[in-house]
Short mmCIF file of N, CA and C in Angstrom, two decimals:
data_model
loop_
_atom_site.label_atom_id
_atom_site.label_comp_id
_atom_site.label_asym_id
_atom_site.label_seq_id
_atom_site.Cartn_x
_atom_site.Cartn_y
_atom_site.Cartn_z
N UNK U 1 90.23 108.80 123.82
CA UNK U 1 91.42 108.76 122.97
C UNK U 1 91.19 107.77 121.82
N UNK U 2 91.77 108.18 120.73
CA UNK U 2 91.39 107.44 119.80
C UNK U 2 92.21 106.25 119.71
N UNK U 3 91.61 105.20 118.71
CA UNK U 3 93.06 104.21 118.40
C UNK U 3 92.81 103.40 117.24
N UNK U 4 94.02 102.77 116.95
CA UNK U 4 93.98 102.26 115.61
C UNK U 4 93.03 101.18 115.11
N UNK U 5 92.61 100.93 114.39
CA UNK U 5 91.49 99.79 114.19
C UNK U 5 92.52 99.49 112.91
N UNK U 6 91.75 97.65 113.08
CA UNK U 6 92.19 96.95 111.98
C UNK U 6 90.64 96.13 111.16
N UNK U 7 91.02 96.51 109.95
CA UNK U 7 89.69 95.50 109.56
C UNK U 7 90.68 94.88 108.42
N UNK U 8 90.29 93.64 107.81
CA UNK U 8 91.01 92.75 107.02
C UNK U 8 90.37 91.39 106.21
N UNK U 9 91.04 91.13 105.22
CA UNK U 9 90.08 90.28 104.16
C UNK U 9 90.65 89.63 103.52
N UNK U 10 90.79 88.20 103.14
CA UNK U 10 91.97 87.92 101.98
C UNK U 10 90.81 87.10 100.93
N UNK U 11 91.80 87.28 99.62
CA UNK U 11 91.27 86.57 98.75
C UNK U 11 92.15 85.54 98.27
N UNK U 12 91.71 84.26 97.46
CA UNK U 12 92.34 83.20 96.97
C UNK U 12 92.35 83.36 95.35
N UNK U 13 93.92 83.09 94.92
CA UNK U 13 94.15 83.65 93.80
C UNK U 13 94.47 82.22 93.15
N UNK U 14 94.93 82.47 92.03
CA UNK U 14 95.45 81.13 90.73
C UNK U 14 96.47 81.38 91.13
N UNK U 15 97.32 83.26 90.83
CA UNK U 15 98.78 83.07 90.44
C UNK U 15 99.78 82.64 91.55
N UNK U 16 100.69 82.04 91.25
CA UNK U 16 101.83 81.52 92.50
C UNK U 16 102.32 82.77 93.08
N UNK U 17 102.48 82.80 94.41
CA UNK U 17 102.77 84.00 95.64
C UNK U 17 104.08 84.79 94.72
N UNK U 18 105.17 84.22 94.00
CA UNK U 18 105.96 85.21 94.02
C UNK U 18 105.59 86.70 92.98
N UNK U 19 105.15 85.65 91.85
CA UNK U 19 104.65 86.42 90.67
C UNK U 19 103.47 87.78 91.05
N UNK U 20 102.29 87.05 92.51
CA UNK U 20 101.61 88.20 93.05
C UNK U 20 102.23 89.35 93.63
N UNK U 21 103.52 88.79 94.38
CA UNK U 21 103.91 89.64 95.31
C UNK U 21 105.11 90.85 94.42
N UNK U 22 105.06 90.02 93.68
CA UNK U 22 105.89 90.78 92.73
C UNK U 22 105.17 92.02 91.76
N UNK U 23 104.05 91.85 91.81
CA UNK U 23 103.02 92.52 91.47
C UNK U 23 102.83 93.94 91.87
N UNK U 24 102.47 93.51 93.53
CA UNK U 24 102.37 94.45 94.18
C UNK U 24 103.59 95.22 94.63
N UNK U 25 104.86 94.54 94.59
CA UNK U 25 105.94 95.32 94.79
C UNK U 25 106.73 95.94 93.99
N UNK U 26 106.62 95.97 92.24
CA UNK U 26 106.65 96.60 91.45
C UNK U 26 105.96 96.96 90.25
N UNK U 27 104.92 96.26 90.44
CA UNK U 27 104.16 97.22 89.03
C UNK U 27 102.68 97.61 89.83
N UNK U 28 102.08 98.07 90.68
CA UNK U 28 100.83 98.59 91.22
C UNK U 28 100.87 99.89 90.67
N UNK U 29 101.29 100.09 89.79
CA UNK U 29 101.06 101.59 89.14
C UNK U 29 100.21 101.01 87.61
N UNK U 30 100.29 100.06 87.28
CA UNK U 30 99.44 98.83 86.35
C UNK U 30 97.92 99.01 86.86
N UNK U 31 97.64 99.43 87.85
CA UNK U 31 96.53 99.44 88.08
C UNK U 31 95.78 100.25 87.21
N UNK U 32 96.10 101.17 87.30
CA UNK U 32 95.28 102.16 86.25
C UNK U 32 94.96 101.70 84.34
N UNK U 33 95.79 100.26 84.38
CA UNK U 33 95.41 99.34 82.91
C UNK U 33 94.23 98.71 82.97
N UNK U 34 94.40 97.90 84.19
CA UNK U 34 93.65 96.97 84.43
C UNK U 34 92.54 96.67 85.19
N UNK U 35 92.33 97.84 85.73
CA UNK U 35 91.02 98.59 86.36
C UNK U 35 90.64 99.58 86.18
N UNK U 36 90.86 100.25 85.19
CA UNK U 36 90.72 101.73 85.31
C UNK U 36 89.31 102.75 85.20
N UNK U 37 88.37 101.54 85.86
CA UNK U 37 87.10 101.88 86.51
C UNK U 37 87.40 102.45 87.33
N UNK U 38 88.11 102.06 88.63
CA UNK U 38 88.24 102.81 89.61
C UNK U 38 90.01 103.41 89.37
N UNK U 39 90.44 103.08 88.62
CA UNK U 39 92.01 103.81 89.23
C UNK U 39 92.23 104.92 87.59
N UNK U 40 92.06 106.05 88.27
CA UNK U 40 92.07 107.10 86.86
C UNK U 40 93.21 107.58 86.14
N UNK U 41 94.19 107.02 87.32
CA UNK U 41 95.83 107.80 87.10
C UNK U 41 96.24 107.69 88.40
N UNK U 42 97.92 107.37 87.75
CA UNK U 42 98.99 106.96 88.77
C UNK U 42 100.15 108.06 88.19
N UNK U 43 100.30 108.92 89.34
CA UNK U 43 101.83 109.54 89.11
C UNK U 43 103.11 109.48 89.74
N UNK U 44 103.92 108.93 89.14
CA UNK U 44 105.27 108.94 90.16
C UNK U 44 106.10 110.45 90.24
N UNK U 45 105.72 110.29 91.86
CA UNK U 45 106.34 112.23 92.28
C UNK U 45 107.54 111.92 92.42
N UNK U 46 107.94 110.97 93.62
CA UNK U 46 109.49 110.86 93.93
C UNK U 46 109.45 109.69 93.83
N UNK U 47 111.33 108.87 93.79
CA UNK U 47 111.84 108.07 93.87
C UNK U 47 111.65 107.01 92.61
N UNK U 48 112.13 105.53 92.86
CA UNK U 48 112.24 105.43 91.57
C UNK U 48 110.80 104.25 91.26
N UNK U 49 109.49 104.12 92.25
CA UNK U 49 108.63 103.51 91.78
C UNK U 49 108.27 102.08 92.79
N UNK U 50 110.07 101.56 92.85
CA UNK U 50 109.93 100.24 93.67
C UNK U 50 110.52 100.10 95.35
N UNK U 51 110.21 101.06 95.84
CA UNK U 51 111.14 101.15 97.06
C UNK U 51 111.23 102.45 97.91
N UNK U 52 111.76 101.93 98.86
CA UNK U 52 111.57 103.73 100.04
C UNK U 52 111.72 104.79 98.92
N UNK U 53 111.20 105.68 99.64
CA UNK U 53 111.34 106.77 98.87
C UNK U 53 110.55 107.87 97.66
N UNK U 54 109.72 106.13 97.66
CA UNK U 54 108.69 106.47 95.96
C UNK U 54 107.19 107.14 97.09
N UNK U 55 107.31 108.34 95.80
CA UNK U 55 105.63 108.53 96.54
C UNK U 55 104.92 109.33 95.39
N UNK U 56 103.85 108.50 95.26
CA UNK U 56 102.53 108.28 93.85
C UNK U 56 101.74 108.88 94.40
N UNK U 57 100.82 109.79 93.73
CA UNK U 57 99.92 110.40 93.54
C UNK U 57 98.75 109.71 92.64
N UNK U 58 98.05 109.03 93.46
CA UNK U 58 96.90 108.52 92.72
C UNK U 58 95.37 108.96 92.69
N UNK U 59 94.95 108.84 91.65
CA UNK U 59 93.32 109.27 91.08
C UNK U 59 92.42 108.31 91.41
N UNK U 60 91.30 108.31 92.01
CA UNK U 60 90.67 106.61 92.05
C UNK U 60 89.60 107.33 92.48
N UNK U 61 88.61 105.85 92.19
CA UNK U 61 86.68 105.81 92.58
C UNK U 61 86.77 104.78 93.61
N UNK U 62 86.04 104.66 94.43
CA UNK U 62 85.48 102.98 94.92
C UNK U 62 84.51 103.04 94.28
N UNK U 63 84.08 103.13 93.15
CA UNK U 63 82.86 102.75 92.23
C UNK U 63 81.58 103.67 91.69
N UNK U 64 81.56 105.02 92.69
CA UNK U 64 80.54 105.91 92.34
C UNK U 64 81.03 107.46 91.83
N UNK U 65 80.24 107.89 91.49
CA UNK U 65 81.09 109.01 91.14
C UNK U 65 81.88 109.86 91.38
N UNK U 66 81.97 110.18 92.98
CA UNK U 66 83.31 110.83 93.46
C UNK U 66 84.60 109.85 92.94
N UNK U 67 85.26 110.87 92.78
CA UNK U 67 86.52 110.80 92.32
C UNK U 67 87.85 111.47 93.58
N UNK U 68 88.24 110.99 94.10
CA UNK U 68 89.41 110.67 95.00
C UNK U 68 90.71 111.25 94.42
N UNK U 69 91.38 111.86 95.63
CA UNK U 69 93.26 111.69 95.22
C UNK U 69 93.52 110.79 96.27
N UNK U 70 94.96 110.85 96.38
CA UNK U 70 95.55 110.28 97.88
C UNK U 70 97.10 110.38 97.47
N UNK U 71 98.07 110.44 98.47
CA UNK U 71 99.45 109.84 98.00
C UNK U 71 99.83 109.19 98.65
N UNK U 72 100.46 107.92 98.02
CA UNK U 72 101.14 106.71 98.86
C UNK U 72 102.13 106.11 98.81
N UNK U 73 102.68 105.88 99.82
CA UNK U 73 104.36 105.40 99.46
C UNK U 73 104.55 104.43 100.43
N UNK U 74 105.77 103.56 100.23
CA UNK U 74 105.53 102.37 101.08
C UNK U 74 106.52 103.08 102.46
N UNK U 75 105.68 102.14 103.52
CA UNK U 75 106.05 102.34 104.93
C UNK U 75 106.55 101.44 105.31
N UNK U 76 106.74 100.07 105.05
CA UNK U 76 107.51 99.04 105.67
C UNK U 76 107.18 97.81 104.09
N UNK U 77 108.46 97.45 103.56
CA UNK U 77 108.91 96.03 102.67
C UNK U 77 109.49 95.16 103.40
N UNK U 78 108.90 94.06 103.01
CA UNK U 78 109.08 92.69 104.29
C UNK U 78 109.51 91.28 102.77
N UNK U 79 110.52 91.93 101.81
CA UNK U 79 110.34 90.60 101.00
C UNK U 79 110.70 89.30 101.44
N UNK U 80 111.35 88.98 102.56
CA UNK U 80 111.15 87.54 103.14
C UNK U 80 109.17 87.18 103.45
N UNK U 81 109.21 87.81 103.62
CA UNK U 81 107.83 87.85 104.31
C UNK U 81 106.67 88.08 103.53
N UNK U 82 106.72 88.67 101.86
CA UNK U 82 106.07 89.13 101.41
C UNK U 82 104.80 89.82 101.60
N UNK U 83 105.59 90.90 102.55
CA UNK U 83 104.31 91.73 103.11
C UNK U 83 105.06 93.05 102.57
N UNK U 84 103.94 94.10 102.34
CA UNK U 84 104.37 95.49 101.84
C UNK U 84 103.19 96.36 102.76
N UNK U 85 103.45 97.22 103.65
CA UNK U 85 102.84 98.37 103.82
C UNK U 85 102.81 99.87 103.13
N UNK U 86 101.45 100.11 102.80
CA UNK U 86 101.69 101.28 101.87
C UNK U 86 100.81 102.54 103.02
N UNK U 87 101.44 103.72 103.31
CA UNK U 87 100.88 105.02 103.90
C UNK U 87 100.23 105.74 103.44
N UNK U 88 99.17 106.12 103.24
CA UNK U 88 98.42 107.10 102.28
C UNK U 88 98.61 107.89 103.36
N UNK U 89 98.50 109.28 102.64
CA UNK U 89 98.28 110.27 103.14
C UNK U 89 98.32 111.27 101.85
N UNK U 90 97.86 112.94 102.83
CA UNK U 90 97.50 114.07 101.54
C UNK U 90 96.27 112.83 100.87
N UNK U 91 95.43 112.88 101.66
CA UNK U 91 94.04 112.35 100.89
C UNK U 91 92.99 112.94 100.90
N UNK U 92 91.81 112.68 100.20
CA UNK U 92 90.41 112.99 100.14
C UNK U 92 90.11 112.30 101.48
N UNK U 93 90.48 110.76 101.69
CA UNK U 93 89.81 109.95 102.67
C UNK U 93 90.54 110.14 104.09
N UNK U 94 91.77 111.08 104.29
CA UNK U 94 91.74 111.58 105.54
C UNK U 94 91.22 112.97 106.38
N UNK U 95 90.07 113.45 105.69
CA UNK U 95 88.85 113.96 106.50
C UNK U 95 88.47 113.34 107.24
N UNK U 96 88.23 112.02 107.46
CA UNK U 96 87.48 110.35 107.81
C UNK U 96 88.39 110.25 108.77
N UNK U 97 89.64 110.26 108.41
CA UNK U 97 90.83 109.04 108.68
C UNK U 97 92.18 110.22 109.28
N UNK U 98 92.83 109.92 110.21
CA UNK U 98 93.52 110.33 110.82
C UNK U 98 94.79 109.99 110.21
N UNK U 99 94.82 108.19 110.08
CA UNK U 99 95.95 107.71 109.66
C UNK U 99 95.16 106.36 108.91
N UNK U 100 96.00 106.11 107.88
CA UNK U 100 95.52 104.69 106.93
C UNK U 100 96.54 104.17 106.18
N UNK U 101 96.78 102.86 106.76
CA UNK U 101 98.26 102.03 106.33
C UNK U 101 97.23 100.80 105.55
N UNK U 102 97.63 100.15 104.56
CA UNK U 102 97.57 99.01 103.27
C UNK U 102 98.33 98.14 103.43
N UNK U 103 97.97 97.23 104.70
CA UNK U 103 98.78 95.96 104.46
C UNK U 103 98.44 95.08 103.55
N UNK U 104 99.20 94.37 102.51
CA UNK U 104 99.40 93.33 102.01
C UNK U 104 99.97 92.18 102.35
N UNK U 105 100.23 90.74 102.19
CA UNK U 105 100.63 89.58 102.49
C UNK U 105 100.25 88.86 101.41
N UNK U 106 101.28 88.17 100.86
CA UNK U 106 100.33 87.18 99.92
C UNK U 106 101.69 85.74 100.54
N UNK U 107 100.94 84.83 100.28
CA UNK U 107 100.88 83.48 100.99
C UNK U 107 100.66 82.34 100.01
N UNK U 108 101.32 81.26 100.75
CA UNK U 108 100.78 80.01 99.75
C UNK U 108 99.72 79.24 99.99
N UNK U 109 98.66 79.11 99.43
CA UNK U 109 97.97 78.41 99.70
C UNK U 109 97.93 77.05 100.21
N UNK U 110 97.25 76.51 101.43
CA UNK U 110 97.13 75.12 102.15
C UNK U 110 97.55 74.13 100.63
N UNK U 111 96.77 73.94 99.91
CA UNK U 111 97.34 73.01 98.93
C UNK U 111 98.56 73.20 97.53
N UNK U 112 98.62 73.90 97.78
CA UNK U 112 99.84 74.20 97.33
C UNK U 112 99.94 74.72 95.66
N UNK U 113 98.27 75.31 95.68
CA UNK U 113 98.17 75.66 94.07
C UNK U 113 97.94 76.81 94.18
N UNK U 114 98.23 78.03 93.61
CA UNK U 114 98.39 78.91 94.02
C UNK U 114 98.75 80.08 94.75
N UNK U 115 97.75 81.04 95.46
CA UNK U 115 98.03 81.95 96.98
C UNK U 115 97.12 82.63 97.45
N UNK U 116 96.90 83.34 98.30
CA UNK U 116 96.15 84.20 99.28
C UNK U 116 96.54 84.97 99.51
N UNK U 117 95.86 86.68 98.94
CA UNK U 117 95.97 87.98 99.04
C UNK U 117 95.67 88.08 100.21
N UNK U 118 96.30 88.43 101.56
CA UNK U 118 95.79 89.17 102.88
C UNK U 118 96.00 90.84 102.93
N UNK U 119 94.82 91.19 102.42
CA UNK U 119 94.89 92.56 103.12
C UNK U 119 94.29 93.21 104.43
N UNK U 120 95.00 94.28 105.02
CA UNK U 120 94.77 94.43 106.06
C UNK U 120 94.64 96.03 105.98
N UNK U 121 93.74 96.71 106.92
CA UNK U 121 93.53 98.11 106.55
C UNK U 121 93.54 98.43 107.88
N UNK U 122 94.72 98.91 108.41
CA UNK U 122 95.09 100.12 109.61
C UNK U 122 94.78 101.74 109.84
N UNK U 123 93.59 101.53 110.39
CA UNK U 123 93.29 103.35 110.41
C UNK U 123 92.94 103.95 111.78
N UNK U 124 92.62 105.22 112.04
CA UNK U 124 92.34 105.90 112.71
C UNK U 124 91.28 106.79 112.25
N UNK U 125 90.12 106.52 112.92
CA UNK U 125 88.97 107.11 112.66
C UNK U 125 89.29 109.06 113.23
N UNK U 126 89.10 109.72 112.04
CA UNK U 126 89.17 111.53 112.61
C UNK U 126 88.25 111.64 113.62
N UNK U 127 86.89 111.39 113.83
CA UNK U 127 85.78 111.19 114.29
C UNK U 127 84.58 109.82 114.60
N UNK U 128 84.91 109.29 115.29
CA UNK U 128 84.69 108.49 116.22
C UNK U 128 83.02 107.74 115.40
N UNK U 129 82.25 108.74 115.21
CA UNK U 129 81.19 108.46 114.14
C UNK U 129 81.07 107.91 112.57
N UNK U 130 82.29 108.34 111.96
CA UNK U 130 82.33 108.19 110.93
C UNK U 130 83.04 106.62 110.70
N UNK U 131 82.42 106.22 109.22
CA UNK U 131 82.12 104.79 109.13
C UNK U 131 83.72 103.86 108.79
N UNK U 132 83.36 102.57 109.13
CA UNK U 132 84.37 101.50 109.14
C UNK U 132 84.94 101.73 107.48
N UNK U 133 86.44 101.63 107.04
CA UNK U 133 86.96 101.52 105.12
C UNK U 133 86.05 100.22 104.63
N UNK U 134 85.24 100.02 104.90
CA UNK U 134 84.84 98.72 104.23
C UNK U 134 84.63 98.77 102.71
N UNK U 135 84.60 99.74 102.36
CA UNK U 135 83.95 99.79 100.72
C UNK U 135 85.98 99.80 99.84
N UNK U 136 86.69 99.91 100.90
CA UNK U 136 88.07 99.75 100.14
C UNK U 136 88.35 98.35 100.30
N UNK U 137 88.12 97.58 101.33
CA UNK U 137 88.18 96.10 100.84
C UNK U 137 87.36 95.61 99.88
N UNK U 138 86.00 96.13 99.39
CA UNK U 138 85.33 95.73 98.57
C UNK U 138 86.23 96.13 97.04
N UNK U 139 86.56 97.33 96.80
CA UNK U 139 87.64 97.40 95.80
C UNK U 139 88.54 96.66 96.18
N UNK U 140 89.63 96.53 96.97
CA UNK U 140 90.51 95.42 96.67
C UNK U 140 90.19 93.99 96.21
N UNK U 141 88.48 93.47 96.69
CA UNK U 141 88.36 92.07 95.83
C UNK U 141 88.31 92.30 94.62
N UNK U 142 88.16 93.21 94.29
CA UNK U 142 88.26 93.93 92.30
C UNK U 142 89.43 93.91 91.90
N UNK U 143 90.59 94.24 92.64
CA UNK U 143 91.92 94.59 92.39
C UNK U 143 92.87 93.18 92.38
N UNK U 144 92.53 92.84 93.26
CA UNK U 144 92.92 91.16 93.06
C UNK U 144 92.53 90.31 92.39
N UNK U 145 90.99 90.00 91.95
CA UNK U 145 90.68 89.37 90.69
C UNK U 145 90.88 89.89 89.30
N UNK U 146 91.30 91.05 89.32
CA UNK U 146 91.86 92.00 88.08
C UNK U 146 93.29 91.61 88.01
N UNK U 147 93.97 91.82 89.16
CA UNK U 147 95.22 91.11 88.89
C UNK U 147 95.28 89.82 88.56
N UNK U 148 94.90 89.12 88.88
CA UNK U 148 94.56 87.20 89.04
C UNK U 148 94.59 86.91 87.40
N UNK U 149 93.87 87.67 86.95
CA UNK U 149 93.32 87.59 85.45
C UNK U 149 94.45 88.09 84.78
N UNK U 150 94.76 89.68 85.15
CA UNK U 150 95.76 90.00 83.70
C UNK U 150 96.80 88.98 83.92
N UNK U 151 97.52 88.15 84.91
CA UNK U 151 98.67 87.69 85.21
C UNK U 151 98.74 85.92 84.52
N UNK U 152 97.40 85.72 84.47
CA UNK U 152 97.22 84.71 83.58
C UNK U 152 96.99 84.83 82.21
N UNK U 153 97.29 86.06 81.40
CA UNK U 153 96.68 85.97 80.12
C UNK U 153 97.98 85.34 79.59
N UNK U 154 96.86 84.60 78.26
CA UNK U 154 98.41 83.91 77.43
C UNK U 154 99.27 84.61 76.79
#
């Protein structure tokens, strides 16, 4: 029987937790500005973008030439908590993947300058052989130092 695996990674950012989290909880459709190496296009199908209901149709690489869809919409908002789960599904990458949830967390850092991106990647392998998401945490350290940067420009 199969079961869910977690693999997970955080990065340490400049910008202060709210401004990140705020990031990710309403403008991640920005992605496609500010990376748009890997993110080719963002479409909003339903809802209004920031909240149940919204579900995006996105274009993306992890870096080589396949080119990806997926659609994702959030599965659980925790703004006390600043955690957001996002559900992909209708993907390229669930041939692989049975099920694949995008946790986020962002946090204050021990000294108190800045924060810490925690992402967390919840899946279900289709086939038991096929390999660990690791190359999507490797894009998310792209996605977070991309954010880190545009959020500091003057």
């Amino acid at each position: 029987m199969a079961q869910v695996k977690k693999i997970e990674k955080e990065f340490e950012v400049r910008c202060p937790v709210d401004k990140m989290y705020e990031f990710f909880r309403y403008n991640i459709a920005q992605f496609t500005k500010i990376l748009p190496e890997h993110y080719k296009s963002c479409q909003l199908l339903e809802g209004d973008g920031k909240g149940y209901g919204t579900v995006r149709l996105w274009t993306y690489t992890l870096g080589g030439p396949e080119v990806m869809v997926a659609k994702e919409t959030f599965k659980a908002i925790d703004d006390a908590n600043k955690t957001i789960t996002y559900r992909i599904f209708d993907a390229d990458l669930n041939r692989m993947y049975k099920s694949f949830d995008i946790v986020v967390k962002v946090v204050p850092k021990a000294n108190g300058s800045g924060s810490l991106v925690k992402f967390h990647i919840l899946y279900e392998k289709e086939h038991e052989d096929h390999p660990h998401p690791h190359p999507y945490l490797e894009m998310f350290s792209k996605v977070t130092n991309a954010i880190d940067s545009h959020l500091h420009k003057p």
